[in-house]
Coordinates of C-alpha atoms and ligand atoms in Angstrom, one line a residue:
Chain I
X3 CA 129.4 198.0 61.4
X4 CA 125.6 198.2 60.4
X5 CA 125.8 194.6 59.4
X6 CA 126.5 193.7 62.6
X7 CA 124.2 195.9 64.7
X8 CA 121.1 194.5 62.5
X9 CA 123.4 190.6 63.4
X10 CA 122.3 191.1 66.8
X11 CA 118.7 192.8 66.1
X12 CA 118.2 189.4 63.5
X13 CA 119.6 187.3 66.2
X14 CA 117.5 188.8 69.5
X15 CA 114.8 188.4 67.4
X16 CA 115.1 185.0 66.2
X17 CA 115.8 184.4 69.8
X18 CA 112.7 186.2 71.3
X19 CA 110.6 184.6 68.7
X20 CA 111.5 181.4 69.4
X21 CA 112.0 180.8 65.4
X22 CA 111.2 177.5 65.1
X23 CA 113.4 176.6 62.7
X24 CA 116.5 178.4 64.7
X25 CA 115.8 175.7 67.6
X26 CA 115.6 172.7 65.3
X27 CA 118.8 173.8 63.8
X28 CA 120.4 174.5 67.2
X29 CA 119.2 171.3 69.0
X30 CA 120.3 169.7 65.4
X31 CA 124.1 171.1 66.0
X32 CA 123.8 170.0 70.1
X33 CA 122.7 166.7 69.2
X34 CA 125.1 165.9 66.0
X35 CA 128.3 167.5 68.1
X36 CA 127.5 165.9 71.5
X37 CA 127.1 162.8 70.3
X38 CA 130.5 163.2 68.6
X39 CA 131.8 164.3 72.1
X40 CA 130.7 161.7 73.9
X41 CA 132.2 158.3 71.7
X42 CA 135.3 160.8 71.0
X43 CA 135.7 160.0 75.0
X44 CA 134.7 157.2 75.1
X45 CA 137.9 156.0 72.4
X46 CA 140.7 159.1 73.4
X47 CA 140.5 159.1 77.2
X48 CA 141.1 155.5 77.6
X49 CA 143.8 155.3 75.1
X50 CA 145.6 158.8 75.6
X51 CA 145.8 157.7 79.3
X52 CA 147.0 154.2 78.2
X53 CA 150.0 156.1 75.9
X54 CA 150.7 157.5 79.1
X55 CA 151.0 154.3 81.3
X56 CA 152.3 151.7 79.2
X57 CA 155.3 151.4 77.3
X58 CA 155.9 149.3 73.9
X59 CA 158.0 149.7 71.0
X60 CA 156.0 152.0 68.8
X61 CA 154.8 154.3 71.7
X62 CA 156.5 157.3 70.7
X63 CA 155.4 156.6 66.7
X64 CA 152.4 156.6 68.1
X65 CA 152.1 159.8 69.7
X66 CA 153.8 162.2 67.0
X67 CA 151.1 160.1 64.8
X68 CA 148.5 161.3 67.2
X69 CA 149.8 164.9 67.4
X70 CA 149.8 165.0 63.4
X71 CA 146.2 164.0 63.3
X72 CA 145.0 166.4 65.6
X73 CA 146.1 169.1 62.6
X74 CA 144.2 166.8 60.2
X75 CA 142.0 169.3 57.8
X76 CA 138.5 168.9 58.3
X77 CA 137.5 169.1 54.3
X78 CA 140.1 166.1 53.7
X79 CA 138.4 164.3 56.4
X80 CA 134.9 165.0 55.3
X81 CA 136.3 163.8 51.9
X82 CA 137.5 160.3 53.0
X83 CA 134.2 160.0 55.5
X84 CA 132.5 161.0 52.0
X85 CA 133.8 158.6 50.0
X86 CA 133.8 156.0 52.4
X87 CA 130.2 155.9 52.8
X88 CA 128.6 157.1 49.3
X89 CA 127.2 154.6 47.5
X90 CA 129.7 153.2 45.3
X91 CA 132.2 153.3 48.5
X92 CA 133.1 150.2 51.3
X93 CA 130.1 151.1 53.6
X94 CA 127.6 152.2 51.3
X95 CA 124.9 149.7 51.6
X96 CA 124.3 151.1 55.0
X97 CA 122.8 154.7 53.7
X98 CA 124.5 156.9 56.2
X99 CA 125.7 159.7 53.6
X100 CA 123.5 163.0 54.4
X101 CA 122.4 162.0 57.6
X102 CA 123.4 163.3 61.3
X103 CA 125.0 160.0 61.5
X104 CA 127.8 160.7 59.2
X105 CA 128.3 163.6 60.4
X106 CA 129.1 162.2 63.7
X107 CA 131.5 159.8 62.6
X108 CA 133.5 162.9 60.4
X109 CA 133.1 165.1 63.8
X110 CA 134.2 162.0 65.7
X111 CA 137.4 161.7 63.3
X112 CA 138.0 165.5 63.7
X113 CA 138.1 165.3 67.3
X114 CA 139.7 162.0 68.5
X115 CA 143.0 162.8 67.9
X116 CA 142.9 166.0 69.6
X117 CA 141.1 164.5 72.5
X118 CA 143.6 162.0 72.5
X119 CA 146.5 164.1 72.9
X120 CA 145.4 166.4 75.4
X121 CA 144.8 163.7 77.7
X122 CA 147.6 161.7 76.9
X123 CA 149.8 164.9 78.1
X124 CA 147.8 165.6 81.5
X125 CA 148.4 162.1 82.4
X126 CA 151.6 161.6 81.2
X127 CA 152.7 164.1 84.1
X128 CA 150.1 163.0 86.8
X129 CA 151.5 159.2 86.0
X130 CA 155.2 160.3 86.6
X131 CA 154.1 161.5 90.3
X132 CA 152.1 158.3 90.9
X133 CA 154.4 156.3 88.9
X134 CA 156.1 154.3 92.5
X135 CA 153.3 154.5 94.4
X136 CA 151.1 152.2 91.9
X137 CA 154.0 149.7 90.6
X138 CA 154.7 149.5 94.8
X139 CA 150.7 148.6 95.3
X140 CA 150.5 145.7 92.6
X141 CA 148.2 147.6 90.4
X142 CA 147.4 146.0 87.2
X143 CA 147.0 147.9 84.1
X144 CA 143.6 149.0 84.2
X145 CA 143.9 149.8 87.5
X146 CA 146.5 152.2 86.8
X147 CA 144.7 153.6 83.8
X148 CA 141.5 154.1 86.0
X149 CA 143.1 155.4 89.0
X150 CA 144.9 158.4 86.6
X151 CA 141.2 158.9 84.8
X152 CA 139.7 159.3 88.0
X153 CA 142.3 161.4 89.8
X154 CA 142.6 163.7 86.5
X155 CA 139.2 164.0 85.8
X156 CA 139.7 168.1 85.8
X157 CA 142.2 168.0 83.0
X158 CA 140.1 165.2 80.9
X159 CA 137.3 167.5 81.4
X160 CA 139.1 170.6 79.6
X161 CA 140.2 167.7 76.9
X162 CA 136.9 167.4 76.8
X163 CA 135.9 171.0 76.0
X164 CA 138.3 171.6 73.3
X165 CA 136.7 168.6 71.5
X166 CA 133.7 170.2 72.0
X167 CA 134.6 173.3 70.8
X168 CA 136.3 172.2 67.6
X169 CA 133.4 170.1 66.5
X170 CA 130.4 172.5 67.2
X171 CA 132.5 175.1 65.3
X172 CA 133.3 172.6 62.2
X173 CA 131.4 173.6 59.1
X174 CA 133.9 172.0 56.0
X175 CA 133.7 168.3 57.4
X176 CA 129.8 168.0 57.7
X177 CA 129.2 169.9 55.0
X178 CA 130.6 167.7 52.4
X179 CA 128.7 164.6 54.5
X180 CA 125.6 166.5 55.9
X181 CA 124.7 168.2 52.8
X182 CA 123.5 170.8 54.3
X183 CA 119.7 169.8 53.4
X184 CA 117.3 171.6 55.6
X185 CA 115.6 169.9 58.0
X186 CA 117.3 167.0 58.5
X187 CA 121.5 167.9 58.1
X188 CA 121.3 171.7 58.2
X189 CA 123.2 172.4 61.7
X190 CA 124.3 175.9 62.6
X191 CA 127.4 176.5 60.9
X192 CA 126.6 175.2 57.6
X193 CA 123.2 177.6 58.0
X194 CA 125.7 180.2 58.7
X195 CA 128.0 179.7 55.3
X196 CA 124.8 179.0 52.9
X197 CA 123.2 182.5 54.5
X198 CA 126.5 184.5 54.1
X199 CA 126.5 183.2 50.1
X200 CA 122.9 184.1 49.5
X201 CA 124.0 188.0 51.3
X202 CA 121.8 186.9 54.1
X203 CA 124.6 188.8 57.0
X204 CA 122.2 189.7 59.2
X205 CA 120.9 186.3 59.6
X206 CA 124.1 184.2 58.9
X207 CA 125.1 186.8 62.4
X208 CA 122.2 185.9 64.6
X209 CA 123.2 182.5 64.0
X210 CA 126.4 183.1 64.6
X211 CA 125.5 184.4 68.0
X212 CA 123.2 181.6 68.6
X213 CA 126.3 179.5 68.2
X214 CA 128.7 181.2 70.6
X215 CA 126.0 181.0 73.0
X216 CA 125.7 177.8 72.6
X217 CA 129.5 176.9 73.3
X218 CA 130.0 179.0 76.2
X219 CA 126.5 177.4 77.4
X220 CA 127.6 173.8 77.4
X221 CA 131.2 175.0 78.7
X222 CA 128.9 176.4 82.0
X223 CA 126.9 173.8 82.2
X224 CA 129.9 171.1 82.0
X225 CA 131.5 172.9 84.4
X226 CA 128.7 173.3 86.7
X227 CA 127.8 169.9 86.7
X228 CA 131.4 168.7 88.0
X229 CA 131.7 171.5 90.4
X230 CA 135.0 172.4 89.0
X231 CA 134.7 175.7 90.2
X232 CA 134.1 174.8 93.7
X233 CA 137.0 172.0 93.7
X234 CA 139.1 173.9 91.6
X235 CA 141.9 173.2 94.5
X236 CA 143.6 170.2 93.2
Chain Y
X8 CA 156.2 135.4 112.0
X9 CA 156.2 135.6 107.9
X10 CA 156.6 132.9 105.4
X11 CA 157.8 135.1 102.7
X12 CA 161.1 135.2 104.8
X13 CA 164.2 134.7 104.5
X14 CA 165.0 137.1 101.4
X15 CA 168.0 136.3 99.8
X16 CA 170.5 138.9 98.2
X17 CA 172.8 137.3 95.7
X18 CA 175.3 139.3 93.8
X19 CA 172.4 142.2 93.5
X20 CA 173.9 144.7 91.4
X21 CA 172.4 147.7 89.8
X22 CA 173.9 149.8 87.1
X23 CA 172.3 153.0 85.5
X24 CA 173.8 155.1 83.0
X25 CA 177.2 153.1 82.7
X26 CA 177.5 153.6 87.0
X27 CA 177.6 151.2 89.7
X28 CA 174.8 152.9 91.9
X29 CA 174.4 149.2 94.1
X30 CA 176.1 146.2 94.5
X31 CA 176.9 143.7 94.5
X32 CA 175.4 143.1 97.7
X33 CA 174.9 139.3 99.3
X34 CA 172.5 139.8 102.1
X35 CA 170.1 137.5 104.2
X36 CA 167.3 139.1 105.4
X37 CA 166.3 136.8 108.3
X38 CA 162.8 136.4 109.3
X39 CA 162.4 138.6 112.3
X40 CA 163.7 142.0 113.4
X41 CA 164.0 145.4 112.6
X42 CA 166.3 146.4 110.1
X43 CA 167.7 149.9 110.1
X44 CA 169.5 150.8 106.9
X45 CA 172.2 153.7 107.4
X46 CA 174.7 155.8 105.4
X47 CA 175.9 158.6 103.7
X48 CA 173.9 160.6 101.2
X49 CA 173.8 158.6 97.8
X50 CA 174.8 155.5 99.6
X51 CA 173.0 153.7 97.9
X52 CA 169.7 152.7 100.8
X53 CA 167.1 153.8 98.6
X54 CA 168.2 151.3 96.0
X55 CA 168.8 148.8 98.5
X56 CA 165.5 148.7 99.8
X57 CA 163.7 149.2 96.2
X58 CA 165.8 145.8 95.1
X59 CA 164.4 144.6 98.0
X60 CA 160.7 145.8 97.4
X61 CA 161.2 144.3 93.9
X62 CA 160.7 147.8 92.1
X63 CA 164.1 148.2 90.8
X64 CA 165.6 146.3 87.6
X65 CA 168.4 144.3 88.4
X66 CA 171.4 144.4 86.1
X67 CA 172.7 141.7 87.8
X68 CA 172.4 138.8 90.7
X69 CA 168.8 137.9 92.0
X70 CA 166.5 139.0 95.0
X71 CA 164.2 135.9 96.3
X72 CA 161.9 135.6 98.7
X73 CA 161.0 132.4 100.1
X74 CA 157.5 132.5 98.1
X75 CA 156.9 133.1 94.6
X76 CA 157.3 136.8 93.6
X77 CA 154.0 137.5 92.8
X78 CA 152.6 136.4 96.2
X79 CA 155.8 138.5 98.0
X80 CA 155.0 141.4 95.7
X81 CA 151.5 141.5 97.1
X82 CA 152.5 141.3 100.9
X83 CA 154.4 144.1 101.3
X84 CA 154.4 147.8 101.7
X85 CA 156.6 150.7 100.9
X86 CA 156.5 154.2 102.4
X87 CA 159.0 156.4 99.6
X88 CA 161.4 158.8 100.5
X89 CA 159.2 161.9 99.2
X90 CA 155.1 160.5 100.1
X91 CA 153.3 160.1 96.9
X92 CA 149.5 161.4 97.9
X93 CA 147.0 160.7 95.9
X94 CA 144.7 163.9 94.3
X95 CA 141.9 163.2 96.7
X96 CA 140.4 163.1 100.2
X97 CA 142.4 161.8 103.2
X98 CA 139.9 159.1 103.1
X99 CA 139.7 158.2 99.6
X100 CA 143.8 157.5 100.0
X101 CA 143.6 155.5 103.0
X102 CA 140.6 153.4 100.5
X103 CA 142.4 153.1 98.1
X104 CA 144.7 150.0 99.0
X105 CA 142.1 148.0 100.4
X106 CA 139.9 148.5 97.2
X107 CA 142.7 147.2 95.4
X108 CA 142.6 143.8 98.0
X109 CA 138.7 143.6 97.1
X110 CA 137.6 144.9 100.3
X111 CA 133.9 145.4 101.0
X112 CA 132.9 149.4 101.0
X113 CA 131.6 149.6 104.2
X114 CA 134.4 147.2 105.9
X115 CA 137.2 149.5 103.4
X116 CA 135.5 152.5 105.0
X117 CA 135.3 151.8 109.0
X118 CA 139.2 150.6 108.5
X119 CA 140.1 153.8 107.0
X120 CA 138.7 155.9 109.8
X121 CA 140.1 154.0 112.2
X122 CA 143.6 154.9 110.6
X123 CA 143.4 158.3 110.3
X124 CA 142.2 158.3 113.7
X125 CA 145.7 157.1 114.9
X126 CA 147.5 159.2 112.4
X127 CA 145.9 162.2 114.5
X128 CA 143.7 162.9 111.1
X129 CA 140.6 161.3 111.9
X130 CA 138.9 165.2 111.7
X131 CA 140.5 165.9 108.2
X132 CA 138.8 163.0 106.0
X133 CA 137.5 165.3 103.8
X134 CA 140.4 167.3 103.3
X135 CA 141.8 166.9 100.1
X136 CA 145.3 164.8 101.0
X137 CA 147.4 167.6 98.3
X138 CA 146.5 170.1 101.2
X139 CA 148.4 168.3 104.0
X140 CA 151.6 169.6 105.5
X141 CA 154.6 167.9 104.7
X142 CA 154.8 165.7 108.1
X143 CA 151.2 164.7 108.0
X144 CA 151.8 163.5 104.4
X145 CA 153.8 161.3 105.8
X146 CA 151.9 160.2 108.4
X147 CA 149.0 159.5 106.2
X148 CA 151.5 157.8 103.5
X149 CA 152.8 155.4 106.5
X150 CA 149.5 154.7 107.5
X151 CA 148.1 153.7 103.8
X152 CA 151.1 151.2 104.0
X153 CA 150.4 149.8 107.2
X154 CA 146.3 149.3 106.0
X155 CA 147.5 146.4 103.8
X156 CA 148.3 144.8 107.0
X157 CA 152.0 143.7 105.0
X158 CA 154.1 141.3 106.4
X159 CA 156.4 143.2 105.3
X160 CA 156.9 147.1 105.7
X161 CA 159.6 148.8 103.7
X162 CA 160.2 152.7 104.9
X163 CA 162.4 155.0 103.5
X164 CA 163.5 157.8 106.1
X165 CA 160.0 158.4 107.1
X166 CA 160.5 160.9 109.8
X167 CA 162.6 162.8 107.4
X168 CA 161.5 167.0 108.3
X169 CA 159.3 165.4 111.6
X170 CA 159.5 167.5 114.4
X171 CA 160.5 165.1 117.7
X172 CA 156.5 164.7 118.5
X173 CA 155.3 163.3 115.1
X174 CA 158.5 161.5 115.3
X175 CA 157.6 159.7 118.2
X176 CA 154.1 159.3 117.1
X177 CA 155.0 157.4 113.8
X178 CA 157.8 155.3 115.8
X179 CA 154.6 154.0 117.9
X180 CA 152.8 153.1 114.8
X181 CA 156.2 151.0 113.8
X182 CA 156.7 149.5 117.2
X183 CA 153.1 148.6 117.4
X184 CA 153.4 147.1 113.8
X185 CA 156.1 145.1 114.3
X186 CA 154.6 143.2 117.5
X187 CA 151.4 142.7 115.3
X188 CA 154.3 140.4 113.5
X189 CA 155.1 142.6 110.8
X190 CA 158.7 142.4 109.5
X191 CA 160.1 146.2 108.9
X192 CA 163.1 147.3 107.0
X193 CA 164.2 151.0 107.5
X194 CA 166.6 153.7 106.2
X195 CA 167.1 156.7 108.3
X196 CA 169.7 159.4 108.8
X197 CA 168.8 159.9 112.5
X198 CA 171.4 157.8 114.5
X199 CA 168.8 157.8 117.6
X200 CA 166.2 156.8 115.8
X201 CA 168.7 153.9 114.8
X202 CA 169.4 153.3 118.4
X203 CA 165.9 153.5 119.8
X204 CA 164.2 151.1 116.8
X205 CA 167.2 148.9 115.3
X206 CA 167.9 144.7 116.3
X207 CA 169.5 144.9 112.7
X208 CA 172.6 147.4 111.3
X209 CA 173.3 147.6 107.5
X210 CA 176.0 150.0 107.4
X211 CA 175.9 151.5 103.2
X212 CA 179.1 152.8 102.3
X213 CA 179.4 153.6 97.9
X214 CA 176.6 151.2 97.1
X215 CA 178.1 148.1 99.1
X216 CA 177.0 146.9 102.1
X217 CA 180.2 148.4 104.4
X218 CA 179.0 146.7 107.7
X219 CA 176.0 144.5 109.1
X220 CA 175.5 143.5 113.0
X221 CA 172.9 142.9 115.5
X222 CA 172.3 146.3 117.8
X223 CA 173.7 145.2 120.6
X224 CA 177.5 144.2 119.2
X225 CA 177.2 146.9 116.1
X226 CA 176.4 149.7 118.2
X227 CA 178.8 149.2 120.4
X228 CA 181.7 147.7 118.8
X229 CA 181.7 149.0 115.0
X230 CA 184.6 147.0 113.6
X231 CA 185.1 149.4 110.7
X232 CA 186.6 153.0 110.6
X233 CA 184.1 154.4 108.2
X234 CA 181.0 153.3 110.9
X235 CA 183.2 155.4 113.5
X236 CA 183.3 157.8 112.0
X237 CA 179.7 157.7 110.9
X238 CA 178.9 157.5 114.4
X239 CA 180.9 160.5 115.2
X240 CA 179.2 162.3 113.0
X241 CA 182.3 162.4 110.5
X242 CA 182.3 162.6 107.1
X243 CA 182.0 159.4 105.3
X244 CA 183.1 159.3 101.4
Ligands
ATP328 N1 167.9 156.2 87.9 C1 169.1 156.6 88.2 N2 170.0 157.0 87.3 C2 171.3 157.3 87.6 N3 171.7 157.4 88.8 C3 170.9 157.0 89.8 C4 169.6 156.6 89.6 N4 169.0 156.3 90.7 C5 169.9 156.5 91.7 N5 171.1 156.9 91.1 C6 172.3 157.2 91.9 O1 172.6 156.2 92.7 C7 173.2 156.6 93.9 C8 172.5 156.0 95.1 O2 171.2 156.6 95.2 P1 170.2 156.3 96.4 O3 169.0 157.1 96.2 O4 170.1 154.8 96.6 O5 171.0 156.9 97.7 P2 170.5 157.0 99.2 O6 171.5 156.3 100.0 O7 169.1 156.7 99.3 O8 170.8 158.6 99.4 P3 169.9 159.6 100.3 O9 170.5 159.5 101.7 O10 170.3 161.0 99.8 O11 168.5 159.3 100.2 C9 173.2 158.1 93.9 O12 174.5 158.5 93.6 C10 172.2 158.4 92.8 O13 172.6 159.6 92.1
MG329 MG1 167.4 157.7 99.7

């Protein structure tokens, strides 16, 4: 119980201090995850919204593909993103091992899937109720995809969260790829696990802190930004 | 007067899970009129007039219209049985059609008003079209139809749960529709309305087409006893 009243003590004071290097590795763990967010998005939205729309022969291979992925171990993805871009592996030439970059692309991998399959489900039951009214208009495909995006941008947006969530909180993935070297890969988490092994707890717990902040911060300010409470009525 | 017309039914027969639902039905839709659709419950109209629309697979026979499909497919309008609203503003449906035909914002946006104006909704266009009751749905579903300006207007008992007002309301839209040259193919379960709107009969009886006439023969001289009874208010199997 100590440990965690000085946690909070360490983490205020970090806070009030403005600890320099607490910001660089918070805005570090913004940048690296957001990034990830956004071309997760950018590749799940449109595709989990075009499982829903469109049928083909593999479409529900697909899916329990998709659904398998999103349980897809971080450490075994860190290991694959690891070995694809060390030196010796396919994309080695262009340097990216132990740089934010690489971790982006494992965070990205993490997320996708679970992106993916969130939206694919929110669509797949606002396109059964729009289903007659878009074949009876003519719509092409794209229009259809972008008519159910648009319409269920509330649901995308939670999609969008718990990507979010899972990637800010990810330490095994980045690890591996980041390295954890300070000042350019250290992000929160990892700070969090190398502090707990040195017997650090009262810091590795005002980072911890700094890092729930963090999530329910961008979860506000998302929200805020697309008024969802204010049209919550749909 | 539209081009698209006549459509011709041959043999149309569709079959879903190992059951007749339609068909075969042989029908000429000729190029003007009104054409009421009635019957008993699970008659079989909705099909008929989804064929028609070219939304429902075919096991069988064909449904042409006089131009190619694709040009037909995009000069008509359907109004379902249960109004599909889209998840935003009153205005934002009523849009939505005519930014599908590439029409220019501010053109798309003057139109729109104008609708809901007639629909009696031109002081809800904000109002988010999931909030509507259940009649004005419908009205605002007829009128995202009619926006398209089809030459053909497909309605499936649209004044279905419309007290007599709205009812009379959305049969002015219709009427004024169809002088405006729009060709409009009906189902209803309200025999006045039938009376009051129909120059065609198609009488459904099991999926077939029972009976067809013009109003002023059919109405008055059904040659079958299933329409009599229909008429009567009789139970139809
Ligand atoms: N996809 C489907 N699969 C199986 N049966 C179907 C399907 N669609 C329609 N049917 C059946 O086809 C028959 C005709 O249905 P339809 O909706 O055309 O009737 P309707 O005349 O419009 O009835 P109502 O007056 O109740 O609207 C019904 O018995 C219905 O159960
Ligand atoms: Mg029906």
């Amino acid at each position: 119980m100590n440990d965690i009243g000085e946690g909070i003590v360490a983490a205020l004071g970090l806070l009030v201090t403005l600890d320099p290097d607490l910001i660089d590795i918070s805005l570090r763990s913004l940048q690296v995850s957001l990034s990830a967010l956004v071309i997760a998005c950018a590749i799940a939205i449109p595709f989990g919204t075009f499982l829903a729309v469109q049928r083909f022969r593999f479409r529900r291979t697909v899916i329990s593909v998709l659904n398998a992925l999103m349980g897809l171990p971080p450490v075994v993805v860190g290991l694959v993103v690891y070995l694809l871009l060390s030196r010796s592996g396919p994309f080695g030439v262009l340097g990216l091992l132990f740089t934010p970059t690489a971790m982006i692309i494992a965070q990205v991998v993490i997320i996708t899937p679970l992106i993916a399959s969130i939206t694919h489900q929110a669509m797949r039951d606002l396109w059964a109720e729009y289903h007659d009214l878009l074949i009876s208009l003519n719509t092409t495909k794209v229009q259809r995809v972008g008519t159910l995006m648009w319409d269920g941008r509330r649901t995308l947006l939670t999609a969008a969260l718990a990507g979010f969530g899972r990637a800010i909180g990810e330490v095994g993935a980045i690890m591996i790829v980041g390295g954890n070297i300070d000042n350019v890969t250290r992000v929160l988490t990892t700070a969090i696990a190398l502090e707990t092994g040195k017997g650090d707890f009262a810091l590795a717990l005002g980072l911890g802190f700094v890092l729930i902040m963090l999530a329910l911060l961008v979860n506000f300010a998302i929200h805020g930004l697309s008024g969802t409470e204010r049209e919550g009525r749909w | 007067m539209s081009d698209m017309l006549p459509l011709e039914l041959s043999g149309a027969t569709v079959r879903r899970k190992g059951k007749t639902v339609l068909g075969p039905v042989d029908l000429t839709l000729a190029q003007q009129g009104l054409t009421i659709v009635i019957g008993p419950n699970g008659s079989g109209k909705t099909t008929l007039l989804r064929v028609m629309h070219g939304v429902e697979r075919l096991s069988a026979g064909s449904a042409e219209w006089s131009v190619p499909h694709s040009e037909a497919r995009r000069r008509q309008s359907y109004v379902f049985q249960s109004p599909i609203v889209l998840r935003r503003s009153v205005l934002d449906n009523l849009c939505y059609p005519l930014k599908l035909m590439k029409v220019a914002r501010r053109d798309r946006v003057a139109t729109a008003r104008d609708w809901a104006a007639r629909i009696g909704l031109g002081d809800a266009l904000a109002t988010p079209a999931t909030r509507l009751s259940g009649g004005e749905r419908q009205k605002l579903a007829l009128a995202r139809a009619l926006i398209r300006k089809p030459d053909v207007l497909f309605l499936d008992e649209p004044c279905a749960n419309l007290d007599g007002r709205a009812t009379r309301d959305i049969e002015a839209l219709l009427l004024g529709a169809r002088a405006a040259g729009t060709r409009i193919v009906m189902a209803t379960h309200d025999m006045g309305q039938a009376r009051r709107l129909a120059t065609d009969l198609i009488f459904m009886v099991s999926g077939r087409v029972h009976e067809t006439g013009h109003a002023g023969h059919i109405f008055t001289h059904p040659e079958t006893p299933e329409l009599t009874a229909f008429y009567n208010g009789d139970i139809v199997e």
